[in-house]
Amino acid sequence: MENLRETLGDPPDRVRWRTKQNLDFAFLMMYSQPKATFYVQLEDDILAKKNFISTMKNYALQKISEKSPWFVLEFCQLGFIGKMFKCVELPWLVQFFLMFYNDKPVDWLLDHMIHTKICSLDKDSKHCKKAKSQLWIHYKPSLFQHIGTHSSLKGKVQKLKDKQFGKVALFFPHKNPDAMVESAIKHYKQYSLTRAYLGETFFWGLLPQPGDHLVFTFTTPILIKHYLFRSGNAEHPSDRFYNTSVEVLPMSSHTSLSRIDYNATSDGFVIIGKFDAMGVAEGAIDPQLGAIKVLRLNVHSESENWAILSEIHISAS
């Protein structure tokens, strides 16, 4: 890695980045090759369609039963995401990557390898393209979408999207109990907490601060069976609520549980949950707490990002 040739006119840091990626893929393939029937390359900043594993497996088995001579099944058009190979054929790729890891990006090497494998020098490019399409099969619609914007290469912004994936849901509407909704967190444009509670859009608040609340005061006190608050969405996955608790105010201030089995705030709210590392707060409420007058989200630390609530679901008994 210290003596890499500068290729494709790329600066040294980019050459090093894509070279390491090629070697990482090669070593990962070598490790995985004896462990399974199929190998699929994914990334951490993607969305996946429901049941994607079953869809991919069934499609691969269908192609095998049809005796199709495929080398790669592509479930996403972007880069090296969502490419499936037969483990028995991975050594072809590994050898190719280990020969040319310094020369080109991994997705280019995949294309070149199949070109070398199938294209004839005495045939034109049209014939080559047709031959390659028999080994490199595209599945539609795409099962994966890239959602990250910042590449692992410092300073690079990656905005590529797979148009075949379709639209991505940015919020999940629910019918919630009648309530008055308020917050000191200023909302961006039309993305208000009231509209989010009604299931019309998501809430998008500007930089939550310690002591900020999102308050849901029910028109009539209710027995709450379950609650779900999901923060962030596909386009802004980092705009989450961090270090934020879920608290309720029971109708009866004499509820013994509120001070024995639960932590309580100085103003009488019972702390029943908090947002986890993925920006989700979910749980059931002990029916012994009785009817609930108010539910609130209490922010305990300053946020570096704005915050989105893409799902609010309060289920009453």
PDB file of C-alpha atoms in Angstrom:
ATOM      1  CA  MET A   1       0.000   0.000   0.000  1.00  0.00           C
ATOM      2  CA  GLU A   2       3.002   2.303   0.373  1.00  0.00           C
ATOM      3  CA  ASN A   3       4.268   1.863  -3.200  1.00  0.00           C
ATOM      4  CA  LEU A   4       1.140   2.230  -5.313  1.00  0.00           C
ATOM      5  CA  ARG A   5       1.294   3.517  -8.854  1.00  0.00           C
ATOM      6  CA  GLU A   6      -0.866   6.560  -9.583  1.00  0.00           C
ATOM      7  CA  THR A   7      -3.386   5.382 -12.168  1.00  0.00           C
ATOM      8  CA  LEU A   8      -6.318   6.884 -14.097  1.00  0.00           C
ATOM      9  CA  GLY A   9      -4.967  10.349 -13.257  1.00  0.00           C
ATOM     10  CA  ASP A  10      -6.353  10.013  -9.719  1.00  0.00           C
ATOM     11  CA  PRO A  11      -4.661  11.685  -6.727  1.00  0.00           C
ATOM     12  CA  PRO A  12      -2.747   9.382  -4.331  1.00  0.00           C
ATOM     13  CA  ASP A  13      -5.447   9.326  -1.633  1.00  0.00           C
ATOM     14  CA  ARG A  14      -8.082   8.159  -4.116  1.00  0.00           C
ATOM     15  CA  VAL A  15      -5.757   5.519  -5.599  1.00  0.00           C
ATOM     16  CA  ARG A  16      -5.057   4.221  -2.096  1.00  0.00           C
ATOM     17  CA  TRP A  17      -8.776   4.246  -1.174  1.00  0.00           C
ATOM     18  CA  ARG A  18      -9.954   2.242  -4.211  1.00  0.00           C
ATOM     19  CA  THR A  19      -6.948  -0.076  -4.002  1.00  0.00           C
ATOM     20  CA  LYS A  20      -7.730  -0.939  -0.392  1.00  0.00           C
ATOM     21  CA  GLN A  21     -11.369  -1.495  -1.347  1.00  0.00           C
ATOM     22  CA  ASN A  22     -10.339  -3.950  -4.077  1.00  0.00           C
ATOM     23  CA  LEU A  23      -8.136  -5.885  -1.653  1.00  0.00           C
ATOM     24  CA  ASP A  24     -10.818  -5.821   1.068  1.00  0.00           C
ATOM     25  CA  PHE A  25     -13.309  -7.343  -1.384  1.00  0.00           C
ATOM     26  CA  ALA A  26     -10.827  -9.988  -2.514  1.00  0.00           C
ATOM     27  CA  PHE A  27      -9.985 -11.049   1.061  1.00  0.00           C
ATOM     28  CA  LEU A  28     -13.653 -11.027   2.075  1.00  0.00           C
ATOM     29  CA  MET A  29     -14.500 -13.252  -0.900  1.00  0.00           C
ATOM     30  CA  MET A  30     -11.695 -15.660  -0.012  1.00  0.00           C
ATOM     31  CA  TYR A  31     -12.983 -15.878   3.563  1.00  0.00           C
ATOM     32  CA  SER A  32     -16.608 -16.374   2.475  1.00  0.00           C
ATOM     33  CA  GLN A  33     -16.054 -18.687  -0.489  1.00  0.00           C
ATOM     34  CA  PRO A  34     -16.206 -22.056   1.354  1.00  0.00           C
ATOM     35  CA  LYS A  35     -19.032 -21.001   3.686  1.00  0.00           C
ATOM     36  CA  ALA A  36     -22.097 -20.743   1.435  1.00  0.00           C
ATOM     37  CA  THR A  37     -23.674 -21.252  -1.980  1.00  0.00           C
ATOM     38  CA  PHE A  38     -24.058 -17.590  -2.926  1.00  0.00           C
ATOM     39  CA  TYR A  39     -22.132 -14.428  -2.109  1.00  0.00           C
ATOM     40  CA  VAL A  40     -23.738 -10.953  -2.084  1.00  0.00           C
ATOM     41  CA  GLN A  41     -21.880  -7.659  -1.680  1.00  0.00           C
ATOM     42  CA  LEU A  42     -23.793  -4.953   0.239  1.00  0.00           C
ATOM     43  CA  GLU A  43     -22.938  -1.694   1.987  1.00  0.00           C
ATOM     44  CA  ASP A  44     -24.067  -0.187   5.278  1.00  0.00           C
ATOM     45  CA  ASP A  45     -25.700   2.971   3.885  1.00  0.00           C
ATOM     46  CA  ILE A  46     -28.476   1.379   1.839  1.00  0.00           C
ATOM     47  CA  LEU A  47     -32.204   0.763   2.005  1.00  0.00           C
ATOM     48  CA  ALA A  48     -33.508  -2.694   1.161  1.00  0.00           C
ATOM     49  CA  LYS A  49     -36.880  -3.858  -0.111  1.00  0.00           C
ATOM     50  CA  LYS A  50     -38.854  -6.198   2.141  1.00  0.00           C
ATOM     51  CA  ASN A  51     -38.069  -9.916   1.781  1.00  0.00           C
ATOM     52  CA  PHE A  52     -34.958  -9.128  -0.258  1.00  0.00           C
ATOM     53  CA  ILE A  53     -33.129 -12.279   0.885  1.00  0.00           C
ATOM     54  CA  SER A  54     -35.938 -14.592  -0.255  1.00  0.00           C
ATOM     55  CA  THR A  55     -36.305 -12.669  -3.520  1.00  0.00           C
ATOM     56  CA  MET A  56     -32.607 -12.955  -4.333  1.00  0.00           C
ATOM     57  CA  LYS A  57     -32.343 -16.606  -3.356  1.00  0.00           C
ATOM     58  CA  ASN A  58     -35.428 -17.637  -5.321  1.00  0.00           C
ATOM     59  CA  TYR A  59     -34.285 -15.714  -8.392  1.00  0.00           C
ATOM     60  CA  ALA A  60     -30.850 -17.349  -8.279  1.00  0.00           C
ATOM     61  CA  LEU A  61     -32.339 -20.829  -7.877  1.00  0.00           C
ATOM     62  CA  GLN A  62     -34.729 -20.126 -10.754  1.00  0.00           C
ATOM     63  CA  LYS A  63     -31.826 -19.178 -13.028  1.00  0.00           C
ATOM     64  CA  ILE A  64     -29.946 -22.323 -12.022  1.00  0.00           C
ATOM     65  CA  SER A  65     -32.987 -24.514 -12.690  1.00  0.00           C
ATOM     66  CA  GLU A  66     -33.300 -22.874 -16.124  1.00  0.00           C
ATOM     67  CA  LYS A  67     -29.629 -23.767 -16.695  1.00  0.00           C
ATOM     68  CA  SER A  68     -28.846 -20.098 -17.407  1.00  0.00           C
ATOM     69  CA  PRO A  69     -25.041 -19.603 -17.500  1.00  0.00           C
ATOM     70  CA  TRP A  70     -25.023 -16.475 -15.304  1.00  0.00           C
ATOM     71  CA  PHE A  71     -21.925 -15.153 -13.568  1.00  0.00           C
ATOM     72  CA  VAL A  72     -23.437 -12.190 -11.691  1.00  0.00           C
ATOM     73  CA  LEU A  73     -27.018 -11.353 -10.765  1.00  0.00           C
ATOM     74  CA  GLU A  74     -27.418  -7.627 -10.231  1.00  0.00           C
ATOM     75  CA  PHE A  75     -30.061  -6.464  -7.753  1.00  0.00           C
ATOM     76  CA  CYS A  76     -28.902  -2.815  -7.729  1.00  0.00           C
ATOM     77  CA  GLN A  77     -27.446  -0.804 -10.590  1.00  0.00           C
ATOM     78  CA  LEU A  78     -25.024   1.228  -8.467  1.00  0.00           C
ATOM     79  CA  GLY A  79     -21.344   0.358  -8.121  1.00  0.00           C
ATOM     80  CA  PHE A  80     -20.757  -3.006  -6.514  1.00  0.00           C
ATOM     81  CA  ILE A  81     -23.934  -2.978  -4.375  1.00  0.00           C
ATOM     82  CA  GLY A  82     -26.309  -5.934  -4.535  1.00  0.00           C
ATOM     83  CA  LYS A  83     -24.197  -8.124  -6.813  1.00  0.00           C
ATOM     84  CA  MET A  84     -24.664 -11.869  -6.332  1.00  0.00           C
ATOM     85  CA  PHE A  85     -22.122 -14.519  -7.328  1.00  0.00           C
ATOM     86  CA  LYS A  86     -21.913 -18.286  -6.970  1.00  0.00           C
ATOM     87  CA  CYS A  87     -19.329 -19.014  -4.299  1.00  0.00           C
ATOM     88  CA  VAL A  88     -17.811 -21.717  -6.464  1.00  0.00           C
ATOM     89  CA  GLU A  89     -16.904 -19.030  -9.023  1.00  0.00           C
ATOM     90  CA  LEU A  90     -15.496 -16.440  -6.604  1.00  0.00           C
ATOM     91  CA  PRO A  91     -11.868 -17.538  -7.262  1.00  0.00           C
ATOM     92  CA  TRP A  92     -12.191 -16.067 -10.762  1.00  0.00           C
ATOM     93  CA  LEU A  93     -12.947 -12.649  -9.257  1.00  0.00           C
ATOM     94  CA  VAL A  94     -10.368 -12.929  -6.507  1.00  0.00           C
ATOM     95  CA  GLN A  95      -7.580 -13.733  -8.970  1.00  0.00           C
ATOM     96  CA  PHE A  96      -8.614 -10.850 -11.222  1.00  0.00           C
ATOM     97  CA  PHE A  97      -8.796  -8.374  -8.323  1.00  0.00           C
ATOM     98  CA  LEU A  98      -5.392  -9.463  -7.003  1.00  0.00           C
ATOM     99  CA  MET A  99      -3.876  -8.897 -10.450  1.00  0.00           C
ATOM    100  CA  PHE A 100      -5.355  -5.445 -11.102  1.00  0.00           C
ATOM    101  CA  TYR A 101      -6.195  -4.014  -7.652  1.00  0.00           C
ATOM    102  CA  ASN A 102      -4.000  -0.960  -8.256  1.00  0.00           C
ATOM    103  CA  ASP A 103      -5.389  -0.168 -11.687  1.00  0.00           C
ATOM    104  CA  LYS A 104      -9.138   0.431 -11.564  1.00  0.00           C
ATOM    105  CA  PRO A 105     -12.177   0.553  -9.233  1.00  0.00           C
ATOM    106  CA  VAL A 106     -13.837  -2.728  -8.290  1.00  0.00           C
ATOM    107  CA  ASP A 107     -16.969  -2.314 -10.428  1.00  0.00           C
ATOM    108  CA  TRP A 108     -14.801  -1.557 -13.474  1.00  0.00           C
ATOM    109  CA  LEU A 109     -12.736  -4.680 -12.808  1.00  0.00           C
ATOM    110  CA  LEU A 110     -15.899  -6.782 -12.651  1.00  0.00           C
ATOM    111  CA  ASP A 111     -16.954  -5.450 -16.050  1.00  0.00           C
ATOM    112  CA  HIS A 112     -13.488  -6.055 -17.504  1.00  0.00           C
ATOM    113  CA  MET A 113     -13.356  -9.592 -16.172  1.00  0.00           C
ATOM    114  CA  ILE A 114     -16.646 -10.539 -17.803  1.00  0.00           C
ATOM    115  CA  HIS A 115     -15.539  -8.760 -20.987  1.00  0.00           C
ATOM    116  CA  THR A 116     -12.365 -10.864 -21.004  1.00  0.00           C
ATOM    117  CA  LYS A 117     -14.327 -14.024 -20.288  1.00  0.00           C
ATOM    118  CA  ILE A 118     -16.990 -13.686 -22.991  1.00  0.00           C
ATOM    119  CA  CYS A 119     -16.122 -11.094 -25.666  1.00  0.00           C
ATOM    120  CA  SER A 120     -14.381 -12.094 -28.885  1.00  0.00           C
ATOM    121  CA  LEU A 121     -11.821  -9.853 -30.588  1.00  0.00           C
ATOM    122  CA  ASP A 122     -13.229 -10.713 -34.006  1.00  0.00           C
ATOM    123  CA  LYS A 123     -16.774  -9.575 -33.064  1.00  0.00           C
ATOM    124  CA  ASP A 124     -18.126  -6.030 -32.750  1.00  0.00           C
ATOM    125  CA  SER A 125     -19.176  -4.231 -29.544  1.00  0.00           C
ATOM    126  CA  LYS A 126     -22.858  -5.016 -30.153  1.00  0.00           C
ATOM    127  CA  HIS A 127     -22.118  -8.736 -30.110  1.00  0.00           C
ATOM    128  CA  CYS A 128     -19.991  -8.283 -26.971  1.00  0.00           C
ATOM    129  CA  LYS A 129     -22.741  -6.380 -25.149  1.00  0.00           C
ATOM    130  CA  LYS A 130     -25.258  -9.109 -25.962  1.00  0.00           C
ATOM    131  CA  ALA A 131     -22.871 -11.836 -24.804  1.00  0.00           C
ATOM    132  CA  LYS A 132     -22.154 -10.006 -21.536  1.00  0.00           C
ATOM    133  CA  SER A 133     -25.872  -9.586 -20.836  1.00  0.00           C
ATOM    134  CA  GLN A 134     -26.204 -13.368 -20.715  1.00  0.00           C
ATOM    135  CA  LEU A 135     -23.667 -13.597 -17.892  1.00  0.00           C
ATOM    136  CA  TRP A 136     -24.527 -10.313 -16.120  1.00  0.00           C
ATOM    137  CA  ILE A 137     -28.264 -10.432 -15.492  1.00  0.00           C
ATOM    138  CA  HIS A 138     -30.161  -7.405 -14.177  1.00  0.00           C
ATOM    139  CA  TYR A 139     -33.082  -7.999 -11.836  1.00  0.00           C
ATOM    140  CA  LYS A 140     -35.843  -5.381 -11.907  1.00  0.00           C
ATOM    141  CA  PRO A 141     -36.996  -3.524  -9.916  1.00  0.00           C
ATOM    142  CA  SER A 142     -33.876  -2.897  -7.857  1.00  0.00           C
ATOM    143  CA  LEU A 143     -33.902  -4.250  -4.308  1.00  0.00           C
ATOM    144  CA  PHE A 144     -31.443  -1.721  -2.854  1.00  0.00           C
ATOM    145  CA  GLN A 145     -31.065   2.044  -2.781  1.00  0.00           C
ATOM    146  CA  HIS A 146     -28.025   4.033  -1.711  1.00  0.00           C
ATOM    147  CA  ILE A 147     -28.963   6.640   0.906  1.00  0.00           C
ATOM    148  CA  GLY A 148     -25.626   7.997   2.120  1.00  0.00           C
ATOM    149  CA  THR A 149     -24.209  11.199   0.648  1.00  0.00           C
ATOM    150  CA  HIS A 150     -20.723  11.209   2.140  1.00  0.00           C
ATOM    151  CA  SER A 151     -18.275   8.674   0.763  1.00  0.00           C
ATOM    152  CA  SER A 152     -15.718   6.874   2.919  1.00  0.00           C
ATOM    153  CA  LEU A 153     -13.197   8.777   0.786  1.00  0.00           C
ATOM    154  CA  LYS A 154     -12.801  12.020   2.740  1.00  0.00           C
ATOM    155  CA  GLY A 155     -14.306  15.044   1.037  1.00  0.00           C
ATOM    156  CA  LYS A 156     -16.187  13.092  -1.617  1.00  0.00           C
ATOM    157  CA  VAL A 157     -19.960  13.515  -1.832  1.00  0.00           C
ATOM    158  CA  GLN A 158     -21.782  10.541  -3.357  1.00  0.00           C
ATOM    159  CA  LYS A 159     -25.292  11.367  -4.578  1.00  0.00           C
ATOM    160  CA  LEU A 160     -25.888   8.446  -6.940  1.00  0.00           C
ATOM    161  CA  LYS A 161     -29.364   6.925  -6.735  1.00  0.00           C
ATOM    162  CA  ASP A 162     -30.827   3.834  -8.367  1.00  0.00           C
ATOM    163  CA  LYS A 163     -33.851   5.060 -10.326  1.00  0.00           C
ATOM    164  CA  GLN A 164     -35.286   1.552 -10.536  1.00  0.00           C
ATOM    165  CA  PHE A 165     -35.699   1.320  -6.768  1.00  0.00           C
ATOM    166  CA  GLY A 166     -38.771   3.547  -6.780  1.00  0.00           C
ATOM    167  CA  LYS A 167     -39.841   6.165  -4.261  1.00  0.00           C
ATOM    168  CA  VAL A 168     -38.706   5.875  -0.651  1.00  0.00           C
ATOM    169  CA  ALA A 169     -41.202   6.466   2.167  1.00  0.00           C
ATOM    170  CA  LEU A 170     -40.057   9.423   4.269  1.00  0.00           C
ATOM    171  CA  PHE A 171     -42.733   9.021   6.958  1.00  0.00           C
ATOM    172  CA  PHE A 172     -45.265   6.470   8.215  1.00  0.00           C
ATOM    173  CA  PRO A 173     -48.721   7.860   9.033  1.00  0.00           C
ATOM    174  CA  HIS A 174     -50.972   6.620  11.851  1.00  0.00           C
ATOM    175  CA  LYS A 175     -54.326   7.500  13.348  1.00  0.00           C
ATOM    176  CA  ASN A 176     -53.473   8.818  16.810  1.00  0.00           C
ATOM    177  CA  PRO A 177     -55.752   9.789  19.733  1.00  0.00           C
ATOM    178  CA  ASP A 178     -57.064  13.366  19.746  1.00  0.00           C
ATOM    179  CA  ALA A 179     -54.506  15.595  21.396  1.00  0.00           C
ATOM    180  CA  MET A 180     -53.121  19.111  21.554  1.00  0.00           C
ATOM    181  CA  VAL A 181     -49.537  19.061  20.297  1.00  0.00           C
ATOM    182  CA  GLU A 182     -46.825  21.615  21.042  1.00  0.00           C
ATOM    183  CA  SER A 183     -43.057  22.038  21.154  1.00  0.00           C
ATOM    184  CA  ALA A 184     -40.525  24.797  21.666  1.00  0.00           C
ATOM    185  CA  ILE A 185     -38.401  23.251  18.900  1.00  0.00           C
ATOM    186  CA  LYS A 186     -38.889  25.369  15.801  1.00  0.00           C
ATOM    187  CA  HIS A 187     -40.003  23.330  12.802  1.00  0.00           C
ATOM    188  CA  TYR A 188     -38.628  23.677   9.288  1.00  0.00           C
ATOM    189  CA  LYS A 189     -41.047  24.884   6.575  1.00  0.00           C
ATOM    190  CA  GLN A 190     -44.279  22.828   6.601  1.00  0.00           C
ATOM    191  CA  TYR A 191     -42.852  19.949   8.672  1.00  0.00           C
ATOM    192  CA  SER A 192     -44.690  20.774  11.892  1.00  0.00           C
ATOM    193  CA  LEU A 193     -45.301  18.473  14.845  1.00  0.00           C
ATOM    194  CA  THR A 194     -49.059  18.899  14.495  1.00  0.00           C
ATOM    195  CA  ARG A 195     -49.029  17.724  10.868  1.00  0.00           C
ATOM    196  CA  ALA A 196     -46.745  14.821  11.774  1.00  0.00           C
ATOM    197  CA  TYR A 197     -49.098  13.749  14.584  1.00  0.00           C
ATOM    198  CA  LEU A 198     -51.999  13.797  12.124  1.00  0.00           C
ATOM    199  CA  GLY A 199     -50.031  11.597   9.702  1.00  0.00           C
ATOM    200  CA  GLU A 200     -49.708  14.265   7.000  1.00  0.00           C
ATOM    201  CA  THR A 201     -45.901  14.472   6.909  1.00  0.00           C
ATOM    202  CA  PHE A 202     -42.872  14.098   9.196  1.00  0.00           C
ATOM    203  CA  PHE A 203     -41.756  16.525  11.906  1.00  0.00           C
ATOM    204  CA  TRP A 204     -38.455  18.266  11.182  1.00  0.00           C
ATOM    205  CA  GLY A 205     -37.138  20.347  14.058  1.00  0.00           C
ATOM    206  CA  LEU A 206     -34.134  22.669  14.194  1.00  0.00           C
ATOM    207  CA  LEU A 207     -31.310  21.673  16.574  1.00  0.00           C
ATOM    208  CA  PRO A 208     -32.992  20.344  19.738  1.00  0.00           C
ATOM    209  CA  GLN A 209     -31.527  21.728  22.965  1.00  0.00           C
ATOM    210  CA  PRO A 210     -31.472  20.358  26.541  1.00  0.00           C
ATOM    211  CA  GLY A 211     -34.835  20.931  28.188  1.00  0.00           C
ATOM    212  CA  ASP A 212     -36.781  21.012  24.910  1.00  0.00           C
ATOM    213  CA  HIS A 213     -40.047  19.081  24.998  1.00  0.00           C
ATOM    214  CA  LEU A 214     -42.457  17.637  22.453  1.00  0.00           C
ATOM    215  CA  VAL A 215     -45.752  17.525  24.334  1.00  0.00           C
ATOM    216  CA  PHE A 216     -48.923  15.553  23.496  1.00  0.00           C
ATOM    217  CA  THR A 217     -51.827  16.554  25.754  1.00  0.00           C
ATOM    218  CA  PHE A 218     -54.765  14.223  25.174  1.00  0.00           C
ATOM    219  CA  THR A 219     -58.234  15.733  24.841  1.00  0.00           C
ATOM    220  CA  THR A 220     -59.479  12.987  27.148  1.00  0.00           C
ATOM    221  CA  PRO A 221     -57.068  11.007  29.367  1.00  0.00           C
ATOM    222  CA  ILE A 222     -56.470   7.594  27.797  1.00  0.00           C
ATOM    223  CA  LEU A 223     -55.086   4.179  28.660  1.00  0.00           C
ATOM    224  CA  ILE A 224     -52.073   3.857  26.366  1.00  0.00           C
ATOM    225  CA  LYS A 225     -51.273   0.316  25.269  1.00  0.00           C
ATOM    226  CA  HIS A 226     -48.197   0.961  23.126  1.00  0.00           C
ATOM    227  CA  TYR A 227     -46.118   3.842  21.784  1.00  0.00           C
ATOM    228  CA  LEU A 228     -43.650   4.163  18.898  1.00  0.00           C
ATOM    229  CA  PHE A 229     -41.539   7.163  17.949  1.00  0.00           C
ATOM    230  CA  ARG A 230     -39.147   6.715  15.028  1.00  0.00           C
ATOM    231  CA  SER A 231     -36.646   9.475  14.247  1.00  0.00           C
ATOM    232  CA  GLY A 232     -34.628  10.110  11.106  1.00  0.00           C
ATOM    233  CA  ASN A 233     -35.701   9.010   7.646  1.00  0.00           C
ATOM    234  CA  ALA A 234     -34.190   7.577   4.471  1.00  0.00           C
ATOM    235  CA  GLU A 235     -32.976  10.912   3.135  1.00  0.00           C
ATOM    236  CA  HIS A 236     -31.713  12.217   6.483  1.00  0.00           C
ATOM    237  CA  PRO A 237     -30.773   9.145   8.549  1.00  0.00           C
ATOM    238  CA  SER A 238     -28.650  11.139  11.025  1.00  0.00           C
ATOM    239  CA  ASP A 239     -31.432  13.586  11.938  1.00  0.00           C
ATOM    240  CA  ARG A 240     -32.437  11.589  14.998  1.00  0.00           C
ATOM    241  CA  PHE A 241     -33.392  12.231  18.579  1.00  0.00           C
ATOM    242  CA  TYR A 242     -30.486  11.370  20.861  1.00  0.00           C
ATOM    243  CA  ASN A 243     -30.524  11.196  24.683  1.00  0.00           C
ATOM    244  CA  THR A 244     -34.261  11.837  24.756  1.00  0.00           C
ATOM    245  CA  SER A 245     -36.672  10.230  27.227  1.00  0.00           C
ATOM    246  CA  VAL A 246     -40.358   9.305  26.886  1.00  0.00           C
ATOM    247  CA  GLU A 247     -42.437  10.484  29.837  1.00  0.00           C
ATOM    248  CA  VAL A 248     -46.117  10.351  30.814  1.00  0.00           C
ATOM    249  CA  LEU A 249     -48.297  12.210  33.302  1.00  0.00           C
ATOM    250  CA  PRO A 250     -50.942   9.881  34.799  1.00  0.00           C
ATOM    251  CA  MET A 251     -54.385  11.299  35.471  1.00  0.00           C
ATOM    252  CA  SER A 252     -54.152  10.198  39.075  1.00  0.00           C
ATOM    253  CA  SER A 253     -51.301  11.770  41.003  1.00  0.00           C
ATOM    254  CA  HIS A 254     -51.746   9.085  43.659  1.00  0.00           C
ATOM    255  CA  THR A 255     -50.557   6.260  41.434  1.00  0.00           C
ATOM    256  CA  SER A 256     -48.192   4.393  43.712  1.00  0.00           C
ATOM    257  CA  LEU A 257     -46.207   2.916  40.822  1.00  0.00           C
ATOM    258  CA  SER A 258     -45.114   6.324  39.622  1.00  0.00           C
ATOM    259  CA  ARG A 259     -42.658   6.791  42.459  1.00  0.00           C
ATOM    260  CA  ILE A 260     -41.896   3.198  43.480  1.00  0.00           C
ATOM    261  CA  ASP A 261     -41.165   1.264  40.272  1.00  0.00           C
ATOM    262  CA  TYR A 262     -40.402   4.154  37.920  1.00  0.00           C
ATOM    263  CA  ASN A 263     -38.167   7.178  37.892  1.00  0.00           C
ATOM    264  CA  ALA A 264     -40.216  10.341  38.098  1.00  0.00           C
ATOM    265  CA  THR A 265     -39.436  13.936  37.212  1.00  0.00           C
ATOM    266  CA  SER A 266     -39.780  16.846  39.608  1.00  0.00           C
ATOM    267  CA  ASP A 267     -42.980  17.943  37.863  1.00  0.00           C
ATOM    268  CA  GLY A 268     -44.697  14.561  38.263  1.00  0.00           C
ATOM    269  CA  PHE A 269     -43.991  12.847  34.949  1.00  0.00           C
ATOM    270  CA  VAL A 270     -43.134   9.150  34.955  1.00  0.00           C
ATOM    271  CA  ILE A 271     -40.174   8.135  32.752  1.00  0.00           C
ATOM    272  CA  ILE A 272     -41.226   5.072  30.736  1.00  0.00           C
ATOM    273  CA  GLY A 273     -38.603   4.832  27.998  1.00  0.00           C
ATOM    274  CA  LYS A 274     -35.984   6.510  25.833  1.00  0.00           C
ATOM    275  CA  PHE A 275     -34.693   6.675  22.277  1.00  0.00           C
ATOM    276  CA  ASP A 276     -32.145   3.991  21.443  1.00  0.00           C
ATOM    277  CA  ALA A 277     -28.972   4.306  19.343  1.00  0.00           C
ATOM    278  CA  MET A 278     -31.005   3.852  16.161  1.00  0.00           C
ATOM    279  CA  GLY A 279     -33.266   6.776  17.048  1.00  0.00           C
ATOM    280  CA  VAL A 280     -36.314   4.687  17.975  1.00  0.00           C
ATOM    281  CA  ALA A 281     -38.368   4.762  21.174  1.00  0.00           C
ATOM    282  CA  GLU A 282     -40.911   1.961  21.521  1.00  0.00           C
ATOM    283  CA  GLY A 283     -42.651   0.156  24.335  1.00  0.00           C
ATOM    284  CA  ALA A 284     -45.781  -0.755  26.252  1.00  0.00           C
ATOM    285  CA  ILE A 285     -47.160   1.207  29.195  1.00  0.00           C
ATOM    286  CA  ASP A 286     -48.035  -0.581  32.416  1.00  0.00           C
ATOM    287  CA  PRO A 287     -51.858  -0.440  32.676  1.00  0.00           C
ATOM    288  CA  GLN A 288     -51.470   0.111  36.435  1.00  0.00           C
ATOM    289  CA  LEU A 289     -50.331   3.642  35.645  1.00  0.00           C
ATOM    290  CA  GLY A 290     -53.941   4.250  34.656  1.00  0.00           C
ATOM    291  CA  ALA A 291     -55.222   6.850  32.216  1.00  0.00           C
ATOM    292  CA  ILE A 292     -52.587   9.207  30.843  1.00  0.00           C
ATOM    293  CA  LYS A 293     -53.199  12.951  30.517  1.00  0.00           C
ATOM    294  CA  VAL A 294     -49.942  13.948  28.808  1.00  0.00           C
ATOM    295  CA  LEU A 295     -47.108  12.204  26.974  1.00  0.00           C
ATOM    296  CA  ARG A 296     -43.928  14.097  26.238  1.00  0.00           C
ATOM    297  CA  LEU A 297     -40.477  13.624  24.750  1.00  0.00           C
ATOM    298  CA  ASN A 298     -37.808  15.281  26.880  1.00  0.00           C
ATOM    299  CA  VAL A 299     -34.472  16.232  25.267  1.00  0.00           C
ATOM    300  CA  HIS A 300     -31.492  15.988  27.640  1.00  0.00           C
ATOM    301  CA  SER A 301     -28.520  17.060  25.526  1.00  0.00           C
ATOM    302  CA  GLU A 302     -27.651  19.382  22.675  1.00  0.00           C
ATOM    303  CA  SER A 303     -27.911  17.929  19.177  1.00  0.00           C
ATOM    304  CA  GLU A 304     -25.448  18.539  16.349  1.00  0.00           C
ATOM    305  CA  ASN A 305     -28.183  17.814  13.796  1.00  0.00           C
ATOM    306  CA  TRP A 306     -31.752  18.759  13.182  1.00  0.00           C
ATOM    307  CA  ALA A 307     -34.217  16.100  14.300  1.00  0.00           C
ATOM    308  CA  ILE A 308     -36.894  14.262  12.358  1.00  0.00           C
ATOM    309  CA  LEU A 309     -39.834  12.266  13.679  1.00  0.00           C
ATOM    310  CA  SER A 310     -40.838  10.086  10.750  1.00  0.00           C
ATOM    311  CA  GLU A 311     -43.306   7.956  12.729  1.00  0.00           C
ATOM    312  CA  ILE A 312     -45.580   8.740  15.679  1.00  0.00           C
ATOM    313  CA  HIS A 313     -47.883   5.954  16.803  1.00  0.00           C
ATOM    314  CA  ILE A 314     -49.784   6.010  20.097  1.00  0.00           C
ATOM    315  CA  SER A 315     -52.141   3.062  20.570  1.00  0.00           C
ATOM    316  CA  ALA A 316     -54.942   3.420  23.107  1.00  0.00           C
ATOM    317  CA  SER A 317     -56.492   0.455  24.897  1.00  0.00           C
TER     318      SER A 317
END
